[in-house]
PDB file of C-alpha atoms and ligand atoms in Angstrom:
ATOM      1  CA  UNK A 286      83.573 -87.284 -20.129  1.00  0.00           C
ATOM      2  CA  UNK A 287      82.246 -84.287 -18.215  1.00  0.00           C
ATOM      3  CA  UNK A 288      84.400 -82.347 -15.790  1.00  0.00           C
ATOM      4  CA  UNK A 289      84.054 -82.890 -12.086  1.00  0.00           C
ATOM      5  CA  UNK A 290      85.392 -80.015  -9.990  1.00  0.00           C
ATOM      6  CA  UNK A 291      85.665 -79.689  -6.224  1.00  0.00           C
ATOM      7  CA  UNK A 292      85.639 -76.010  -5.317  1.00  0.00           C
ATOM      8  CA  UNK A 293      88.399 -75.690  -2.763  1.00  0.00           C
ATOM      9  CA  UNK A 294      87.917 -72.056  -1.816  1.00  0.00           C
ATOM     10  CA  UNK A 295      88.661 -71.782   1.924  1.00  0.00           C
ATOM     11  CA  UNK A 296      85.352 -70.058   2.696  1.00  0.00           C
ATOM     12  CA  UNK A 297      83.430 -72.828   0.936  1.00  0.00           C
ATOM     13  CA  UNK A 298      85.346 -75.503   2.836  1.00  0.00           C
ATOM     14  CA  UNK A 299      84.912 -73.699   6.174  1.00  0.00           C
ATOM     15  CA  UNK A 300      81.177 -73.200   5.737  1.00  0.00           C
ATOM     16  CA  UNK A 301      80.607 -76.789   4.618  1.00  0.00           C
ATOM     17  CA  UNK A 302      82.365 -78.041   7.746  1.00  0.00           C
ATOM     18  CA  UNK A 303      80.073 -75.781   9.804  1.00  0.00           C
ATOM     19  CA  UNK A 304      76.881 -77.440   8.550  1.00  0.00           C
ATOM     20  CA  UNK A 305      78.157 -81.014   8.748  1.00  0.00           C
ATOM     21  CA  UNK A 306      77.853 -80.883  12.547  1.00  0.00           C
ATOM     22  CA  UNK A 307      74.767 -82.772  13.690  1.00  0.00           C
ATOM     23  CA  UNK A 308      74.009 -80.159  16.357  1.00  0.00           C
ATOM     24  CA  UNK A 309      73.451 -77.427  13.740  1.00  0.00           C
ATOM     25  CA  UNK A 310      69.775 -76.415  13.638  1.00  0.00           C
ATOM     26  CA  UNK A 311      67.486 -75.626  10.727  1.00  0.00           C
ATOM     27  CA  UNK A 312      68.006 -71.859  10.761  1.00  0.00           C
ATOM     28  CA  UNK A 313      71.797 -72.029  10.609  1.00  0.00           C
ATOM     29  CA  UNK A 314      71.812 -74.953   8.174  1.00  0.00           C
ATOM     30  CA  UNK A 315      69.580 -73.022   5.768  1.00  0.00           C
ATOM     31  CA  UNK A 316      71.538 -69.811   6.075  1.00  0.00           C
ATOM     32  CA  UNK A 317      74.957 -71.391   5.548  1.00  0.00           C
ATOM     33  CA  UNK A 318      73.819 -73.732   2.735  1.00  0.00           C
ATOM     34  CA  UNK A 319      72.730 -70.628   0.836  1.00  0.00           C
ATOM     35  CA  UNK A 320      76.019 -68.885   1.584  1.00  0.00           C
ATOM     36  CA  UNK A 321      77.920 -71.850   0.147  1.00  0.00           C
ATOM     37  CA  UNK A 322      75.711 -71.881  -2.950  1.00  0.00           C
ATOM     38  CA  UNK A 323      76.417 -68.182  -3.439  1.00  0.00           C
ATOM     39  CA  UNK A 324      80.179 -68.712  -3.231  1.00  0.00           C
ATOM     40  CA  UNK A 325      80.005 -71.715  -5.545  1.00  0.00           C
ATOM     41  CA  UNK A 326      78.126 -69.777  -8.191  1.00  0.00           C
ATOM     42  CA  UNK A 327      80.675 -66.983  -7.955  1.00  0.00           C
ATOM     43  CA  UNK A 328      83.393 -69.541  -8.714  1.00  0.00           C
ATOM     44  CA  UNK A 329      81.640 -71.359 -11.543  1.00  0.00           C
ATOM     45  CA  UNK A 330      80.578 -68.279 -13.457  1.00  0.00           C
ATOM     46  CA  UNK A 331      84.171 -67.175 -14.066  1.00  0.00           C
ATOM     47  CA  UNK A 332      83.993 -68.404 -17.661  1.00  0.00           C
ATOM     48  CA  UNK A 333      80.883 -66.462 -18.683  1.00  0.00           C
ATOM     49  CA  UNK A 334      81.616 -64.406 -21.800  1.00  0.00           C
ATOM     50  CA  UNK A 335      81.682 -60.622 -21.748  1.00  0.00           C
ATOM     51  CA  UNK A 336      81.057 -58.072 -24.465  1.00  0.00           C
ATOM     52  CA  UNK A 337      81.787 -54.365 -24.838  1.00  0.00           C
ATOM     53  CA  UNK A 338      79.094 -51.758 -24.245  1.00  0.00           C
ATOM     54  CA  UNK A 339      79.201 -47.981 -24.328  1.00  0.00           C
ATOM     55  CA  UNK A 340      78.405 -46.312 -21.014  1.00  0.00           C
ATOM     56  CA  UNK A 341      78.055 -42.614 -20.410  1.00  0.00           C
ATOM     57  CA  UNK A 342      79.249 -41.815 -16.912  1.00  0.00           C
ATOM     58  CA  UNK A 343      78.959 -38.288 -15.498  1.00  0.00           C
ATOM     59  CA  UNK A 344      82.505 -37.829 -16.892  1.00  0.00           C
ATOM     60  CA  UNK A 345      81.738 -38.874 -20.464  1.00  0.00           C
ATOM     61  CA  UNK A 346      81.418 -41.866 -22.744  1.00  0.00           C
ATOM     62  CA  UNK A 347      83.552 -45.026 -22.430  1.00  0.00           C
ATOM     63  CA  UNK A 348      83.534 -48.682 -23.479  1.00  0.00           C
ATOM     64  CA  UNK A 349      82.999 -51.132 -20.619  1.00  0.00           C
ATOM     65  CA  UNK A 350      82.188 -54.823 -20.118  1.00  0.00           C
ATOM     66  CA  UNK A 351      78.830 -56.509 -19.695  1.00  0.00           C
ATOM     67  CA  UNK A 352      77.698 -60.140 -19.708  1.00  0.00           C
ATOM     68  CA  UNK A 353      77.173 -61.559 -23.181  1.00  0.00           C
ATOM     69  CA  UNK A 354      75.742 -64.794 -24.428  1.00  0.00           C
ATOM     70  CA  UNK A 355      73.208 -67.056 -22.838  1.00  0.00           C
ATOM     71  CA  UNK A 356      71.050 -66.033 -19.913  1.00  0.00           C
ATOM     72  CA  UNK A 357      70.944 -68.176 -16.820  1.00  0.00           C
ATOM     73  CA  UNK A 358      68.380 -70.177 -14.908  1.00  0.00           C
ATOM     74  CA  UNK A 359      68.645 -71.994 -11.607  1.00  0.00           C
ATOM     75  CA  UNK A 360      66.822 -75.302 -11.256  1.00  0.00           C
ATOM     76  CA  UNK A 361      66.473 -76.752  -7.748  1.00  0.00           C
ATOM     77  CA  UNK A 362      65.687 -80.441  -7.379  1.00  0.00           C
ATOM     78  CA  UNK A 363      62.854 -80.355  -4.812  1.00  0.00           C
ATOM     79  CA  UNK A 364      62.894 -80.323  -1.946  1.00  0.00           C
ATOM     80  CA  UNK A 365      66.461 -79.984  -0.791  1.00  0.00           C
ATOM     81  CA  UNK A 366      67.648 -78.001  -3.820  1.00  0.00           C
ATOM     82  CA  UNK A 367      65.429 -75.149  -2.638  1.00  0.00           C
ATOM     83  CA  UNK A 368      67.977 -74.631   0.121  1.00  0.00           C
ATOM     84  CA  UNK A 369      70.474 -73.306  -2.428  1.00  0.00           C
ATOM     85  CA  UNK A 370      68.261 -71.079  -4.599  1.00  0.00           C
ATOM     86  CA  UNK A 371      68.352 -67.878  -2.545  1.00  0.00           C
ATOM     87  CA  UNK A 372      72.141 -67.977  -2.476  1.00  0.00           C
ATOM     88  CA  UNK A 373      72.318 -68.257  -6.267  1.00  0.00           C
ATOM     89  CA  UNK A 374      69.773 -65.471  -6.721  1.00  0.00           C
ATOM     90  CA  UNK A 375      71.735 -63.145  -4.458  1.00  0.00           C
ATOM     91  CA  UNK A 376      74.446 -63.139  -7.147  1.00  0.00           C
ATOM     92  CA  UNK A 377      72.244 -63.497 -10.224  1.00  0.00           C
ATOM     93  CA  UNK A 378      68.973 -61.818  -9.243  1.00  0.00           C
ATOM     94  CA  UNK A 379      67.582 -61.811 -12.797  1.00  0.00           C
ATOM     95  CA  UNK A 380      67.964 -65.580 -13.240  1.00  0.00           C
ATOM     96  CA  UNK A 381      64.781 -67.496 -13.919  1.00  0.00           C
ATOM     97  CA  UNK A 382      63.912 -70.414 -11.662  1.00  0.00           C
ATOM     98  CA  UNK A 383      62.713 -73.811 -12.890  1.00  0.00           C
ATOM     99  CA  UNK A 384      61.651 -76.593 -10.538  1.00  0.00           C
ATOM    100  CA  UNK A 385      62.066 -80.345 -10.748  1.00  0.00           C
ATOM    101  CA  UNK A 386      60.330 -82.388  -8.035  1.00  0.00           C
ATOM    102  CA  UNK A 387      62.023 -85.643  -7.244  1.00  0.00           C
ATOM    103  CA  UNK A 388      62.010 -88.021  -4.318  1.00  0.00           C
ATOM    104  CA  UNK A 389      64.131 -91.082  -3.783  1.00  0.00           C
ATOM    105  CA  UNK A 390      62.415 -94.296  -2.729  1.00  0.00           C
ATOM    106  CA  UNK A 391      63.917 -95.158   0.662  1.00  0.00           C
ATOM    107  CA  UNK A 392      64.136 -98.888  -0.100  1.00  0.00           C
ATOM    108  CA  UNK A 393      65.038 -99.125  -3.798  1.00  0.00           C
ATOM    109  CA  UNK A 394      66.908 -95.755  -3.820  1.00  0.00           C
ATOM    110  CA  UNK A 395      65.304 -95.128  -7.212  1.00  0.00           C
ATOM    111  CA  UNK A 396      64.156 -91.562  -7.973  1.00  0.00           C
ATOM    112  CA  UNK A 397      60.554 -90.630  -8.761  1.00  0.00           C
ATOM    113  CA  UNK A 398      59.635 -87.454 -10.632  1.00  0.00           C
ATOM    114  CA  UNK A 399      56.546 -85.625  -9.353  1.00  0.00           C
ATOM    115  CA  UNK A 400      56.814 -82.090 -10.735  1.00  0.00           C
ATOM    116  CA  UNK A 401      58.528 -80.197 -13.547  1.00  0.00           C
ATOM    117  CA  UNK A 402      58.021 -76.525 -14.378  1.00  0.00           C
ATOM    118  CA  UNK A 403      60.630 -74.798 -16.506  1.00  0.00           C
ATOM    119  CA  UNK A 404      61.006 -71.385 -18.168  1.00  0.00           C
ATOM    120  CA  UNK A 405      59.732 -71.510 -21.758  1.00  0.00           C
ATOM    121  CA  UNK A 406      63.087 -70.435 -23.225  1.00  0.00           C
ATOM    122  CA  UNK A 407      64.947 -73.325 -21.550  1.00  0.00           C
ATOM    123  CA  UNK A 408      66.887 -74.021 -24.788  1.00  0.00           C
ATOM    124  CA  UNK A 409      68.476 -70.566 -24.711  1.00  0.00           C
ATOM    125  CA  UNK A 410      69.696 -70.604 -21.120  1.00  0.00           C
ATOM    126  CA  UNK A 411      72.578 -72.026 -19.133  1.00  0.00           C
ATOM    127  CA  UNK A 412      70.829 -74.097 -16.469  1.00  0.00           C
ATOM    128  CA  UNK A 413      72.358 -74.571 -13.024  1.00  0.00           C
ATOM    129  CA  UNK A 414      70.738 -77.596 -11.407  1.00  0.00           C
ATOM    130  CA  UNK A 415      71.190 -77.298  -7.642  1.00  0.00           C
ATOM    131  CA  UNK A 416      70.830 -80.048  -5.036  1.00  0.00           C
ATOM    132  CA  UNK A 417      72.846 -80.399  -1.818  1.00  0.00           C
ATOM    133  CA  UNK A 418      73.413 -84.148  -2.255  1.00  0.00           C
ATOM    134  CA  UNK A 419      74.686 -86.240  -5.175  1.00  0.00           C
ATOM    135  CA  UNK A 420      74.436 -89.766  -3.744  1.00  0.00           C
ATOM    136  CA  UNK A 421      73.708 -92.595  -6.226  1.00  0.00           C
ATOM    137  CA  UNK A 422      73.200 -89.968  -8.941  1.00  0.00           C
ATOM    138  CA  UNK A 423      69.749 -91.307  -9.805  1.00  0.00           C
ATOM    139  CA  UNK A 424      67.910 -88.073  -8.974  1.00  0.00           C
ATOM    140  CA  UNK A 425      70.416 -85.851 -10.775  1.00  0.00           C
ATOM    141  CA  UNK A 426      70.333 -88.026 -13.895  1.00  0.00           C
ATOM    142  CA  UNK A 427      66.543 -88.064 -13.929  1.00  0.00           C
ATOM    143  CA  UNK A 428      66.459 -84.274 -13.498  1.00  0.00           C
ATOM    144  CA  UNK A 429      68.973 -83.803 -16.324  1.00  0.00           C
ATOM    145  CA  UNK A 430      66.893 -86.042 -18.596  1.00  0.00           C
ATOM    146  CA  UNK A 431      63.738 -84.088 -17.717  1.00  0.00           C
ATOM    147  CA  UNK A 432      65.440 -80.847 -18.767  1.00  0.00           C
ATOM    148  CA  UNK A 433      66.970 -82.278 -21.945  1.00  0.00           C
ATOM    149  CA  UNK A 434      63.580 -83.680 -22.959  1.00  0.00           C
ATOM    150  CA  UNK A 435      62.237 -80.132 -22.772  1.00  0.00           C
ATOM    151  CA  UNK A 436      65.017 -78.701 -24.928  1.00  0.00           C
ATOM    152  CA  UNK A 437      67.856 -77.844 -22.520  1.00  0.00           C
ATOM    153  CA  UNK A 438      71.218 -77.545 -24.286  1.00  0.00           C
ATOM    154  CA  UNK A 439      73.535 -76.296 -21.544  1.00  0.00           C
ATOM    155  CA  UNK A 440      73.397 -77.789 -18.041  1.00  0.00           C
ATOM    156  CA  UNK A 441      75.725 -77.586 -15.032  1.00  0.00           C
ATOM    157  CA  UNK A 442      75.127 -79.578 -11.859  1.00  0.00           C
ATOM    158  CA  UNK A 443      75.988 -77.857  -8.568  1.00  0.00           C
ATOM    159  CA  UNK A 444      75.976 -79.915  -5.347  1.00  0.00           C
ATOM    160  CA  UNK A 445      77.316 -79.411  -1.855  1.00  0.00           C
ATOM    161  CA  UNK A 446      78.439 -82.998  -1.226  1.00  0.00           C
ATOM    162  CA  UNK A 447      79.098 -85.648  -3.873  1.00  0.00           C
ATOM    163  CA  UNK A 448      79.696 -89.377  -3.464  1.00  0.00           C
ATOM    164  CA  UNK A 449      82.064 -91.073  -5.929  1.00  0.00           C
ATOM    165  CA  UNK A 450      79.197 -93.337  -7.043  1.00  0.00           C
ATOM    166  CA  UNK A 451      77.033 -90.349  -7.989  1.00  0.00           C
ATOM    167  CA  UNK A 452      79.790 -88.549  -9.860  1.00  0.00           C
ATOM    168  CA  UNK A 453      80.482 -91.671 -11.916  1.00  0.00           C
ATOM    169  CA  UNK A 454      76.790 -92.239 -12.657  1.00  0.00           C
ATOM    170  CA  UNK A 455      76.272 -88.691 -13.952  1.00  0.00           C
ATOM    171  CA  UNK A 456      79.501 -88.678 -15.944  1.00  0.00           C
ATOM    172  CA  UNK A 457      78.514 -91.936 -17.635  1.00  0.00           C
ATOM    173  CA  UNK A 458      74.898 -91.036 -18.398  1.00  0.00           C
ATOM    174  CA  UNK A 459      75.405 -87.323 -19.128  1.00  0.00           C
ATOM    175  CA  UNK A 460      78.988 -86.688 -20.234  1.00  0.00           C
ATOM    176  CA  UNK A 461      78.067 -83.176 -21.428  1.00  0.00           C
ATOM    177  CA  UNK A 462      77.054 -81.987 -17.930  1.00  0.00           C
ATOM    178  CA  UNK A 463      79.851 -80.515 -15.822  1.00  0.00           C
ATOM    179  CA  UNK A 464      79.590 -81.207 -12.095  1.00  0.00           C
ATOM    180  CA  UNK A 465      80.704 -78.865  -9.307  1.00  0.00           C
ATOM    181  CA  UNK A 466      80.835 -79.867  -5.641  1.00  0.00           C
ATOM    182  CA  UNK A 467      82.001 -78.320  -2.391  1.00  0.00           C
ATOM    183  CA  UNK A 468      83.265 -81.758  -1.332  1.00  0.00           C
ATOM    184  CA  UNK A 469      83.817 -85.266  -2.639  1.00  0.00           C
ATOM    185  CA  UNK A 470      83.052 -87.565   0.283  1.00  0.00           C
ATOM    186  CA  UNK A 471      84.146 -91.116   0.941  1.00  0.00           C
ATOM    187  CA  UNK A 472      81.235 -93.407   0.071  1.00  0.00           C
ATOM    188  CA  UNK A 473      77.570 -94.320   0.379  1.00  0.00           C
ATOM    189  CA  UNK A 474      76.395 -96.410   3.321  1.00  0.00           C
ATOM    190  CA  UNK A 475      74.037 -99.383   2.973  1.00  0.00           C
ATOM    191  CA  UNK A 476      71.008 -97.038   3.110  1.00  0.00           C
ATOM    192  CA  UNK A 477      72.335 -94.870   0.290  1.00  0.00           C
ATOM    193  CA  UNK A 478      73.399 -91.985   2.528  1.00  0.00           C
ATOM    194  CA  UNK A 479      76.661 -90.164   1.892  1.00  0.00           C
ATOM    195  CA  UNK A 480      79.364 -90.770   4.522  1.00  0.00           C
ATOM    196  CA  UNK A 481      80.397 -88.554   6.245  1.00  0.00           C
ATOM    197  CA  UNK A 482      77.946 -86.305   4.332  1.00  0.00           C
ATOM    198  CA  UNK A 483      75.391 -84.027   5.934  1.00  0.00           C
ATOM    199  CA  UNK A 484      72.658 -86.500   6.817  1.00  0.00           C
ATOM    200  CA  UNK A 485      69.272 -85.977   5.168  1.00  0.00           C
ATOM    201  CA  UNK A 486      69.623 -82.535   3.614  1.00  0.00           C
ATOM    202  CA  UNK A 487      65.893 -82.021   3.030  1.00  0.00           C
ATOM    203  CA  UNK A 488      65.035 -82.859   6.626  1.00  0.00           C
ATOM    204  CA  UNK A 489      67.828 -80.663   7.970  1.00  0.00           C
ATOM    205  CA  UNK A 490      66.775 -77.703   5.801  1.00  0.00           C
ATOM    206  CA  UNK A 491      63.082 -77.916   6.536  1.00  0.00           C
ATOM    207  CA  UNK A 492      63.024 -79.414  10.029  1.00  0.00           C
ATOM    208  CA  UNK A 493      61.013 -82.462   9.004  1.00  0.00           C
ATOM    209  CA  UNK A 494      62.641 -85.141  11.117  1.00  0.00           C
TER     210      UNK A 494
HETATM  211  O1  PRP B 691      71.714 -89.244  -5.790  1.00  0.00           O
HETATM  212  P1  PRP B 691      70.504 -89.887  -5.218  1.00  0.00           P
HETATM  213  O2  PRP B 691      70.765 -91.274  -4.702  1.00  0.00           O
HETATM  214  O3  PRP B 691      69.329 -89.849  -6.150  1.00  0.00           O
HETATM  215  O4  PRP B 691      70.121 -89.082  -3.892  1.00  0.00           O
HETATM  216  C1  PRP B 691      70.147 -87.703  -3.808  1.00  0.00           C
HETATM  217  C2  PRP B 691      68.769 -87.133  -3.683  1.00  0.00           C
HETATM  218  O5  PRP B 691      68.211 -87.479  -2.405  1.00  0.00           O
HETATM  219  C3  PRP B 691      67.797 -86.302  -1.732  1.00  0.00           C
HETATM  220  O6  PRP B 691      66.477 -85.981  -1.976  1.00  0.00           O
HETATM  221  P2  PRP B 691      65.251 -86.790  -1.320  1.00  0.00           P
HETATM  222  O7  PRP B 691      64.837 -87.918  -2.191  1.00  0.00           O
HETATM  223  O8  PRP B 691      65.584 -87.114   0.098  1.00  0.00           O
HETATM  224  O9  PRP B 691      64.077 -85.755  -1.389  1.00  0.00           O
HETATM  225  P3  PRP B 691      63.868 -84.411  -0.531  1.00  0.00           P
HETATM  226  O10 PRP B 691      64.797 -83.417  -1.113  1.00  0.00           O
HETATM  227  O11 PRP B 691      62.452 -84.075  -0.754  1.00  0.00           O
HETATM  228  O12 PRP B 691      64.176 -84.710   0.909  1.00  0.00           O
HETATM  229  C4  PRP B 691      68.734 -85.252  -2.284  1.00  0.00           C
HETATM  230  O13 PRP B 691      68.285 -83.956  -2.068  1.00  0.00           O
HETATM  231  C5  PRP B 691      68.853 -85.634  -3.737  1.00  0.00           C
HETATM  232  O14 PRP B 691      67.820 -85.117  -4.547  1.00  0.00           O
HETATM  233  O1  URA B 692      73.317 -88.492   2.233  1.00  0.00           O
HETATM  234  C1  URA B 692      72.270 -88.242   1.620  1.00  0.00           C
HETATM  235  C2  URA B 692      71.880 -88.968   0.481  1.00  0.00           C
HETATM  236  C3  URA B 692      70.722 -88.635  -0.152  1.00  0.00           C
HETATM  237  N1  URA B 692      69.968 -87.625   0.339  1.00  0.00           N
HETATM  238  C4  URA B 692      70.336 -86.923   1.438  1.00  0.00           C
HETATM  239  O2  URA B 692      69.624 -85.999   1.840  1.00  0.00           O
HETATM  240  N2  URA B 692      71.476 -87.254   2.055  1.00  0.00           N
HETATM  241 MG1   MG B 693      65.422 -86.010   1.765  1.00  0.00          MG
END
């Protein structure tokens, strides 16, 4: 069973509360969503391995630490995942970016894939899938499958708000994928929206309502 972790850092919690408010406009929603993504990535990269390197400072040679092991890539689930990419790249500017296009049918709630473009060395990277909302888990599971089909070996799922239904669905279908959220909310409503949630994250990020 994969791990599910709620990142309880006070700044993450504070900023998430800020964007839940329905009066928050597109500019602020976008800005703060990226700030939360940045803080989340800081938290979830604590376990990255380090190795020793020799550095010559103006004072002489010494052994210091540098990142070792697999390189990273961030993979937004379009559209709403795009609202977290800049925040991740602020911390890991050399990360590659893959894209998975996915929309959820409003009636059936089933996901439909419409675009996939990944770095060619996908099998050698730790992939951070980002999407603000994990609702039924259908989109996340389809995105994970799309990456595995193309060779991905190491995937982490990073969401702002998770519903219990979505966490369970991903843990069952993809037990090797660890999930990180800023909040675990109460439930899904009859239309498949997370309650209390954020509303429609894509519409709020891009002003399309
Ligand atoms: O867990 P699920 O039940 O699959 O729902 C979550 C998905 O729904 C939203 O995307 P949406 O389909 O609204 O597309 P958009 O990002 O283009 O708005 C959200 O960004 C997730 O990708
Ligand atoms: O609450 C939800 C559920 C799915 N997609 C959203 O944007 N919001
Ligand atoms: Mg949407």
